PDB file of C-alpha atoms in Angstrom:
ATOM      1  CA  MET A   1     107.518  75.295  55.564  1.00 90.00           C
ATOM      2  CA  LEU A   2     106.407  73.290  58.584  1.00 96.00           C
ATOM      3  CA  ASN A   3     107.295  69.602  58.716  1.00 96.00           C
ATOM      4  CA  ASP A   4     104.967  66.875  60.010  1.00 97.00           C
ATOM      5  CA  GLU A   5     106.344  67.014  63.545  1.00 97.00           C
ATOM      6  CA  GLU A   6     105.854  70.765  63.702  1.00 98.00           C
ATOM      7  CA  LEU A   7     102.318  70.494  62.344  1.00 97.00           C
ATOM      8  CA  LEU A   8     101.474  68.075  65.160  1.00 98.00           C
ATOM      9  CA  ARG A   9     103.373  69.921  67.902  1.00 98.00           C
ATOM     10  CA  TYR A  10     101.749  73.285  67.107  1.00 98.00           C
ATOM     11  CA  SER A  11      98.375  71.889  66.037  1.00 98.00           C
ATOM     12  CA  ARG A  12      96.410  73.679  68.798  1.00 97.00           C
ATOM     13  CA  GLN A  13      97.693  77.023  67.538  1.00 98.00           C
ATOM     14  CA  ILE A  14      97.305  76.164  63.862  1.00 97.00           C
ATOM     15  CA  LEU A  15      93.657  75.207  64.498  1.00 97.00           C
ATOM     16  CA  MET A  16      92.800  78.833  65.217  1.00 96.00           C
ATOM     17  CA  PRO A  17      91.502  80.387  61.966  1.00 94.00           C
ATOM     18  CA  ARG A  18      93.098  83.787  62.582  1.00 94.00           C
ATOM     19  CA  PHE A  19      96.477  82.220  63.310  1.00 97.00           C
ATOM     20  CA  ASP A  20      96.590  79.170  61.046  1.00 97.00           C
ATOM     21  CA  ILE A  21      99.745  77.823  59.366  1.00 97.00           C
ATOM     22  CA  ALA A  22     100.762  81.299  58.212  1.00 97.00           C
ATOM     23  CA  GLY A  23     101.002  82.538  61.792  1.00 98.00           C
ATOM     24  CA  GLN A  24     103.013  79.516  62.845  1.00 98.00           C
ATOM     25  CA  GLU A  25     105.438  79.913  59.961  1.00 98.00           C
ATOM     26  CA  THR A  26     105.935  83.543  60.961  1.00 98.00           C
ATOM     27  CA  LEU A  27     106.842  82.439  64.486  1.00 98.00           C
ATOM     28  CA  LYS A  28     109.262  79.864  63.090  1.00 98.00           C
ATOM     29  CA  SER A  29     111.133  82.500  61.088  1.00 98.00           C
ATOM     30  CA  ALA A  30     111.277  85.048  63.926  1.00 98.00           C
ATOM     31  CA  ARG A  31     114.394  85.978  65.891  1.00 98.00           C
ATOM     32  CA  VAL A  32     113.571  87.105  69.420  1.00 98.00           C
ATOM     33  CA  LEU A  33     116.076  88.662  71.815  1.00 98.00           C
ATOM     34  CA  VAL A  34     115.186  88.240  75.512  1.00 98.00           C
ATOM     35  CA  LEU A  35     117.172  90.387  77.931  1.00 98.00           C
ATOM     36  CA  GLY A  36     117.000  88.937  81.422  1.00 97.00           C
ATOM     37  CA  ALA A  37     116.594  85.273  82.381  1.00 98.00           C
ATOM     38  CA  GLY A  38     115.014  85.793  85.777  1.00 97.00           C
ATOM     39  CA  GLY A  39     111.436  85.944  87.015  1.00 97.00           C
ATOM     40  CA  LEU A  40     110.073  87.468  83.799  1.00 98.00           C
ATOM     41  CA  GLY A  41     112.557  85.920  81.399  1.00 98.00           C
ATOM     42  CA  CYS A  42     111.793  82.363  82.470  1.00 98.00           C
ATOM     43  CA  PRO A  43     108.091  82.300  81.470  1.00 98.00           C
ATOM     44  CA  VAL A  44     108.811  84.444  78.397  1.00 98.00           C
ATOM     45  CA  ALA A  45     111.470  82.046  77.106  1.00 98.00           C
ATOM     46  CA  LEU A  46     109.535  78.893  77.993  1.00 98.00           C
ATOM     47  CA  TYR A  47     106.308  80.045  76.360  1.00 98.00           C
ATOM     48  CA  LEU A  48     107.945  81.459  73.242  1.00 98.00           C
ATOM     49  CA  GLY A  49     110.070  78.344  72.828  1.00 98.00           C
ATOM     50  CA  ALA A  50     107.117  76.031  73.346  1.00 98.00           C
ATOM     51  CA  ALA A  51     104.996  78.094  70.935  1.00 98.00           C
ATOM     52  CA  GLY A  52     107.577  77.648  68.176  1.00 98.00           C
ATOM     53  CA  VAL A  53     109.522  80.901  67.935  1.00 98.00           C
ATOM     54  CA  GLY A  54     112.325  79.643  65.731  1.00 98.00           C
ATOM     55  CA  ASN A  55     115.304  81.553  67.125  1.00 98.00           C
ATOM     56  CA  LEU A  56     115.655  82.734  70.711  1.00 98.00           C
ATOM     57  CA  THR A  57     118.638  84.559  72.184  1.00 98.00           C
ATOM     58  CA  LEU A  58     118.662  84.672  75.994  1.00 98.00           C
ATOM     59  CA  VAL A  59     120.917  87.227  77.671  1.00 98.00           C
ATOM     60  CA  ASP A  60     121.882  87.285  81.350  1.00 98.00           C
ATOM     61  CA  ASP A  61     125.235  87.588  83.135  1.00 96.00           C
ATOM     62  CA  ASP A  62     123.986  86.213  86.475  1.00 97.00           C
ATOM     63  CA  THR A  63     124.026  82.760  88.059  1.00 98.00           C
ATOM     64  CA  VAL A  64     121.199  80.882  89.783  1.00 98.00           C
ATOM     65  CA  GLU A  65     120.901  81.488  93.527  1.00 97.00           C
ATOM     66  CA  LEU A  66     118.688  79.830  96.125  1.00 97.00           C
ATOM     67  CA  ALA A  67     116.529  82.963  96.528  1.00 96.00           C
ATOM     68  CA  ASN A  68     115.724  82.833  92.785  1.00 97.00           C
ATOM     69  CA  LEU A  69     113.900  79.500  92.991  1.00 97.00           C
ATOM     70  CA  GLN A  70     110.828  81.040  94.653  1.00 97.00           C
ATOM     71  CA  ARG A  71     109.767  82.613  91.350  1.00 97.00           C
ATOM     72  CA  GLN A  72     112.182  81.801  88.506  1.00 97.00           C
ATOM     73  CA  ILE A  73     110.412  78.709  87.215  1.00 97.00           C
ATOM     74  CA  GLY A  74     113.003  77.775  84.608  1.00 97.00           C
ATOM     75  CA  PHE A  75     115.393  76.612  87.342  1.00 98.00           C
ATOM     76  CA  ASP A  76     115.519  74.020  90.095  1.00 97.00           C
ATOM     77  CA  GLN A  77     117.837  73.028  92.928  1.00 97.00           C
ATOM     78  CA  GLY A  78     120.251  71.374  90.524  1.00 97.00           C
ATOM     79  CA  HIS A  79     120.908  74.671  88.721  1.00 97.00           C
ATOM     80  CA  LEU A  80     122.344  76.505  91.738  1.00 98.00           C
ATOM     81  CA  GLY A  81     125.549  78.284  90.803  1.00 97.00           C
ATOM     82  CA  GLU A  82     125.034  77.775  87.074  1.00 98.00           C
ATOM     83  CA  SER A  83     124.583  80.416  84.364  1.00 98.00           C
ATOM     84  CA  LYS A  84     120.981  81.587  84.137  1.00 98.00           C
ATOM     85  CA  ALA A  85     121.107  82.132  80.384  1.00 98.00           C
ATOM     86  CA  GLN A  86     122.640  78.723  79.668  1.00 98.00           C
ATOM     87  CA  SER A  87     120.412  76.838  82.110  1.00 98.00           C
ATOM     88  CA  LEU A  88     117.264  78.462  80.739  1.00 98.00           C
ATOM     89  CA  ALA A  89     118.340  77.794  77.148  1.00 98.00           C
ATOM     90  CA  GLU A  90     118.780  74.109  77.956  1.00 98.00           C
ATOM     91  CA  ARG A  91     115.390  74.048  79.698  1.00 98.00           C
ATOM     92  CA  VAL A  92     113.681  75.548  76.629  1.00 98.00           C
ATOM     93  CA  LEU A  93     115.327  72.981  74.356  1.00 98.00           C
ATOM     94  CA  ARG A  94     114.144  70.129  76.578  1.00 98.00           C
ATOM     95  CA  THR A  95     110.612  71.418  76.027  1.00 97.00           C
ATOM     96  CA  ASN A  96     111.022  72.005  72.299  1.00 98.00           C
ATOM     97  CA  PRO A  97     114.136  70.711  70.518  1.00 98.00           C
ATOM     98  CA  LEU A  98     112.840  72.065  67.192  1.00 98.00           C
ATOM     99  CA  VAL A  99     113.823  75.650  67.994  1.00 98.00           C
ATOM    100  CA  SER A 100     117.248  77.274  68.143  1.00 98.00           C
ATOM    101  CA  VAL A 101     118.287  78.873  71.443  1.00 98.00           C
ATOM    102  CA  THR A 102     121.464  80.891  72.011  1.00 98.00           C
ATOM    103  CA  ALA A 103     122.684  81.750  75.518  1.00 98.00           C
ATOM    104  CA  VAL A 104     124.687  84.940  76.039  1.00 98.00           C
ATOM    105  CA  ASN A 105     126.329  84.892  79.468  1.00 97.00           C
ATOM    106  CA  GLU A 106     127.240  88.558  79.654  1.00 95.00           C
ATOM    107  CA  ARG A 107     125.758  92.007  80.147  1.00 93.00           C
ATOM    108  CA  LEU A 108     125.209  93.561  76.724  1.00 95.00           C
ATOM    109  CA  GLU A 109     126.183  97.198  76.372  1.00 94.00           C
ATOM    110  CA  GLY A 110     127.067  99.687  73.649  1.00 95.00           C
ATOM    111  CA  ASP A 111     127.827  98.266  70.214  1.00 96.00           C
ATOM    112  CA  ALA A 112     127.321  94.676  71.370  1.00 97.00           C
ATOM    113  CA  LEU A 113     123.771  95.492  72.479  1.00 97.00           C
ATOM    114  CA  ALA A 114     123.057  97.404  69.266  1.00 97.00           C
ATOM    115  CA  ARG A 115     124.227  94.477  67.114  1.00 97.00           C
ATOM    116  CA  ARG A 116     122.059  91.973  68.939  1.00 98.00           C
ATOM    117  CA  VAL A 117     119.016  94.242  68.629  1.00 98.00           C
ATOM    118  CA  GLU A 118     119.615  94.803  64.911  1.00 98.00           C
ATOM    119  CA  GLU A 119     119.668  91.026  64.366  1.00 97.00           C
ATOM    120  CA  ALA A 120     116.312  90.535  66.115  1.00 98.00           C
ATOM    121  CA  SER A 121     112.745  90.600  64.822  1.00 97.00           C
ATOM    122  CA  LEU A 122     111.566  91.606  68.295  1.00 98.00           C
ATOM    123  CA  VAL A 123     113.060  92.299  71.721  1.00 98.00           C
ATOM    124  CA  VAL A 124     111.554  91.389  75.096  1.00 98.00           C
ATOM    125  CA  ASP A 125     112.767  93.432  78.074  1.00 98.00           C
ATOM    126  CA  CYS A 126     112.830  91.252  81.195  1.00 98.00           C
ATOM    127  CA  THR A 127     115.494  93.258  83.009  1.00 95.00           C
ATOM    128  CA  ASP A 128     115.251  94.947  86.393  1.00 89.00           C
ATOM    129  CA  ASN A 129     117.289  98.133  86.084  1.00 87.00           C
ATOM    130  CA  PHE A 130     116.583 101.453  84.409  1.00 89.00           C
ATOM    131  CA  ASN A 131     120.009 101.922  82.821  1.00 91.00           C
ATOM    132  CA  THR A 132     119.595  98.743  80.787  1.00 93.00           C
ATOM    133  CA  ARG A 133     115.991  99.576  79.942  1.00 95.00           C
ATOM    134  CA  PHE A 134     116.899 103.008  78.595  1.00 96.00           C
ATOM    135  CA  ALA A 135     119.852 101.649  76.605  1.00 96.00           C
ATOM    136  CA  LEU A 136     117.676  98.878  75.176  1.00 97.00           C
ATOM    137  CA  ASN A 137     114.955 101.360  74.249  1.00 97.00           C
ATOM    138  CA  ARG A 138     117.453 103.554  72.396  1.00 97.00           C
ATOM    139  CA  ALA A 139     118.790 100.542  70.487  1.00 98.00           C
ATOM    140  CA  CYS A 140     115.287  99.389  69.531  1.00 98.00           C
ATOM    141  CA  VAL A 141     114.259 102.844  68.328  1.00 97.00           C
ATOM    142  CA  ALA A 142     117.456 103.183  66.272  1.00 97.00           C
ATOM    143  CA  ALA A 143     116.990  99.756  64.661  1.00 98.00           C
ATOM    144  CA  LYS A 144     113.169 100.065  64.413  1.00 97.00           C
ATOM    145  CA  VAL A 145     112.722  96.765  66.252  1.00 98.00           C
ATOM    146  CA  PRO A 146     109.574  96.389  68.402  1.00 98.00           C
ATOM    147  CA  LEU A 147     110.108  96.161  72.159  1.00 98.00           C
ATOM    148  CA  VAL A 148     107.867  94.297  74.615  1.00 98.00           C
ATOM    149  CA  SER A 149     108.502  95.719  78.066  1.00 98.00           C
ATOM    150  CA  GLY A 150     107.417  94.266  81.409  1.00 97.00           C
ATOM    151  CA  ALA A 151     108.130  94.891  85.076  1.00 96.00           C
ATOM    152  CA  ALA A 152     107.063  93.322  88.367  1.00 96.00           C
ATOM    153  CA  ILE A 153     107.786  94.144  92.004  1.00 94.00           C
ATOM    154  CA  ARG A 154     106.010  93.560  95.327  1.00 95.00           C
ATOM    155  CA  GLY A 155     102.474  92.795  94.111  1.00 96.00           C
ATOM    156  CA  GLU A 156     102.379  95.200  91.173  1.00 97.00           C
ATOM    157  CA  GLY A 157     103.239  94.674  87.533  1.00 97.00           C
ATOM    158  CA  GLN A 158     103.011  96.500  84.246  1.00 97.00           C
ATOM    159  CA  LEU A 159     103.599  95.914  80.565  1.00 97.00           C
ATOM    160  CA  SER A 160     103.451  97.697  77.229  1.00 98.00           C
ATOM    161  CA  VAL A 161     104.679  97.403  73.651  1.00 98.00           C
ATOM    162  CA  TYR A 162     106.804 100.056  71.958  1.00 98.00           C
ATOM    163  CA  ASP A 163     106.963  99.729  68.181  1.00 97.00           C
ATOM    164  CA  SER A 164     109.001 102.442  66.454  1.00 94.00           C
ATOM    165  CA  ARG A 165     107.853 101.152  63.062  1.00 95.00           C
ATOM    166  CA  ARG A 166     104.557 102.875  63.839  1.00 95.00           C
ATOM    167  CA  GLU A 167     104.454 106.663  63.732  1.00 91.00           C
ATOM    168  CA  ASP A 168     101.930 106.820  66.586  1.00 91.00           C
ATOM    169  CA  SER A 169     103.943 104.624  68.962  1.00 96.00           C
ATOM    170  CA  PRO A 170     105.632 106.180  71.983  1.00 97.00           C
ATOM    171  CA  CYS A 171     108.911 104.736  73.224  1.00 96.00           C
ATOM    172  CA  TYR A 172     109.923 103.782  76.755  1.00 96.00           C
ATOM    173  CA  HIS A 173     111.578 107.179  77.226  1.00 95.00           C
ATOM    174  CA  CYS A 174     108.272 108.929  76.450  1.00 95.00           C
ATOM    175  CA  LEU A 175     106.860 107.294  79.584  1.00 91.00           C
ATOM    176  CA  TYR A 176     109.836 107.530  81.926  1.00 88.00           C
ATOM    177  CA  PRO A 177     112.419 110.334  82.126  1.00 83.00           C
ATOM    178  CA  GLU A 178     115.974 109.072  82.203  1.00 79.00           C
ATOM    179  CA  GLN A 179     116.907 111.284  85.126  1.00 68.00           C
ATOM    180  CA  GLY A 180     115.364 110.814  88.563  1.00 56.00           C
ATOM    181  CA  ASN A 181     114.538 107.123  88.295  1.00 53.00           C
ATOM    182  CA  GLU A 182     116.154 104.865  90.860  1.00 56.00           C
ATOM    183  CA  ASP A 183     116.278 101.102  90.615  1.00 57.00           C
ATOM    184  CA  LEU A 184     114.228  99.177  93.144  1.00 58.00           C
ATOM    185  CA  THR A 185     114.899  95.471  92.934  1.00 61.00           C
ATOM    186  CA  CYS A 186     113.038  92.424  94.177  1.00 60.00           C
ATOM    187  CA  SER A 187     115.866  91.725  96.620  1.00 61.00           C
ATOM    188  CA  GLU A 188     115.146  95.093  98.244  1.00 71.00           C
ATOM    189  CA  ALA A 189     111.367  95.379  97.975  1.00 78.00           C
ATOM    190  CA  GLY A 190     110.219  91.760  97.584  1.00 88.00           C
ATOM    191  CA  VAL A 191     107.909  90.182  95.028  1.00 94.00           C
ATOM    192  CA  ILE A 192     105.138  87.589  95.210  1.00 96.00           C
ATOM    193  CA  ALA A 193     105.996  84.542  93.114  1.00 96.00           C
ATOM    194  CA  PRO A 194     103.033  84.193  90.689  1.00 97.00           C
ATOM    195  CA  LEU A 195     103.170  87.879  89.727  1.00 98.00           C
ATOM    196  CA  VAL A 196     106.264  87.488  87.550  1.00 97.00           C
ATOM    197  CA  GLY A 197     104.615  84.529  85.835  1.00 98.00           C
ATOM    198  CA  MET A 198     101.528  86.582  85.063  1.00 98.00           C
ATOM    199  CA  ILE A 199     103.492  89.477  83.603  1.00 98.00           C
ATOM    200  CA  GLY A 200     105.958  87.208  81.799  1.00 98.00           C
ATOM    201  CA  ALA A 201     103.161  85.177  80.208  1.00 98.00           C
ATOM    202  CA  ALA A 202     101.504  88.416  79.087  1.00 98.00           C
ATOM    203  CA  GLN A 203     104.802  89.571  77.565  1.00 98.00           C
ATOM    204  CA  ALA A 204     105.048  86.299  75.640  1.00 98.00           C
ATOM    205  CA  MET A 205     101.502  86.789  74.362  1.00 98.00           C
ATOM    206  CA  GLU A 206     102.281  90.322  73.227  1.00 98.00           C
ATOM    207  CA  ALA A 207     105.421  89.077  71.465  1.00 98.00           C
ATOM    208  CA  ILE A 208     103.419  86.445  69.575  1.00 98.00           C
ATOM    209  CA  LYS A 209     100.835  89.052  68.567  1.00 98.00           C
ATOM    210  CA  VAL A 210     103.463  91.447  67.235  1.00 98.00           C
ATOM    211  CA  ILE A 211     105.353  88.716  65.350  1.00 98.00           C
ATOM    212  CA  SER A 212     102.291  87.068  63.804  1.00 98.00           C
ATOM    213  CA  GLY A 213     100.284  90.224  63.162  1.00 97.00           C
ATOM    214  CA  VAL A 214      97.267  88.614  64.830  1.00 97.00           C
ATOM    215  CA  GLY A 215      95.404  90.685  67.426  1.00 97.00           C
ATOM    216  CA  GLU A 216      96.013  94.224  68.653  1.00 97.00           C
ATOM    217  CA  PRO A 217      99.239  94.637  70.647  1.00 97.00           C
ATOM    218  CA  LEU A 218      99.639  97.039  73.559  1.00 98.00           C
ATOM    219  CA  VAL A 219     101.116  99.854  71.479  1.00 98.00           C
ATOM    220  CA  GLY A 220     100.163 103.181  73.028  1.00 97.00           C
ATOM    221  CA  ARG A 221      98.705 101.434  76.072  1.00 98.00           C
ATOM    222  CA  LEU A 222     100.171 100.588  79.473  1.00 98.00           C
ATOM    223  CA  LEU A 223      98.598  97.792  81.497  1.00 98.00           C
ATOM    224  CA  ILE A 224      99.060  98.007  85.268  1.00 98.00           C
ATOM    225  CA  LEU A 225      98.261  95.041  87.518  1.00 98.00           C
ATOM    226  CA  ASP A 226      97.512  95.113  91.232  1.00 98.00           C
ATOM    227  CA  ALA A 227      97.791  91.394  91.947  1.00 97.00           C
ATOM    228  CA  TRP A 228      96.531  91.653  95.539  1.00 97.00           C
ATOM    229  CA  GLN A 229      93.247  93.135  94.320  1.00 97.00           C
ATOM    230  CA  MET A 230      93.449  91.290  90.971  1.00 97.00           C
ATOM    231  CA  GLN A 231      92.692  94.508  89.143  1.00 97.00           C
ATOM    232  CA  TRP A 232      94.049  95.551  85.768  1.00 97.00           C
ATOM    233  CA  ARG A 233      94.111  99.216  84.802  1.00 97.00           C
ATOM    234  CA  GLU A 234      94.880 100.592  81.354  1.00 97.00           C
ATOM    235  CA  MET A 235      96.525 103.924  80.635  1.00 96.00           C
ATOM    236  CA  LYS A 236      96.715 105.501  77.201  1.00 97.00           C
ATOM    237  CA  LEU A 237     100.231 106.509  76.198  1.00 95.00           C
ATOM    238  CA  ALA A 238     100.952 109.299  73.740  1.00 94.00           C
ATOM    239  CA  ARG A 239     104.186 109.886  71.904  1.00 94.00           C
ATOM    240  CA  ASP A 240     106.165 112.772  73.373  1.00 94.00           C
ATOM    241  CA  PRO A 241     106.871 115.236  70.542  1.00 94.00           C
ATOM    242  CA  ASP A 242     109.934 116.413  72.479  1.00 93.00           C
ATOM    243  CA  CYS A 243     111.281 112.956  73.301  1.00 95.00           C
ATOM    244  CA  PRO A 244     115.059 112.990  72.787  1.00 94.00           C
ATOM    245  CA  VAL A 245     115.012 109.342  71.689  1.00 95.00           C
ATOM    246  CA  CYS A 246     112.101 108.783  69.283  1.00 95.00           C
ATOM    247  CA  SER A 247     111.280 112.311  68.111  1.00 89.00           C
ATOM    248  CA  VAL A 248     114.695 113.396  66.850  1.00 74.00           C
TER     249      VAL A 248
END
C-alpha cells in the first residue's frame, strides 16, 4: 500500500491510466541490482530511486576521481576520493528518502554475484568490461532474472533487455561471443558527457517497463545510438539455438 506522502510524491506517474497505483506499488516492491555506479549507473540509480523503486542495491568497488565529474552526475567535487557506491546511495536517498538503498563497495564475482542476482527482481548492467558482463549474464540466465544492458563510448551507445523468463528472448552471449572481445574503456577512447545520461535514462525507463509490465521492453531488440548524428537504429536479435548459456 502507498501512504499519503508516496501518493503525492509519485502523483505524476500514478496519473497515467496505464500505470496507475498498481504500477507504482509494483515499483515499490521491486528489488533492483545496479552493477556500476559510473556514467550509466548514476542516471539509472537517480531515476529509479526518484521514481520509487523500493529497494536498490548499488555495486561498485571504485572511488570518485576528478576525471569522473565530466559525466558521472551523481557526484561533485566534494566526493573526490570517496566510494562511488556509497556516495551515489546517499545522493539517491537525498532525492527520495522513502526508498531503501544498499551500497556494496566491492567487485562481485562467483557465488557472491549469483546470490545478489537471485535476490533481485531485475538487474541493470552499467559496467564497462566484458568479463563482468558475461558473468552477470550467466547469473541472470541461471536465476531467470531480467537484465537491462547498456553501453556507451565515444559518441555511440546501445541498449537492450534480456529476459530469460521468455522463451523467445536471447541473452547477452547470443549477441557477443565470449572469446575475441577486448575491453575498450572511456579512459582509453573517450566519451561525450551527455551520451551516458541518454543511455542511462533509457536503461531506467526499460527497467520501469519490465518491473511494472507497462509498455513493450527491448527484448529481442538492440537499440544503437549515434549521438553525433542523433540517429537511433534498431536491430532485431534472435536467440542462438547453440548458445552455451541460454540454450543448454
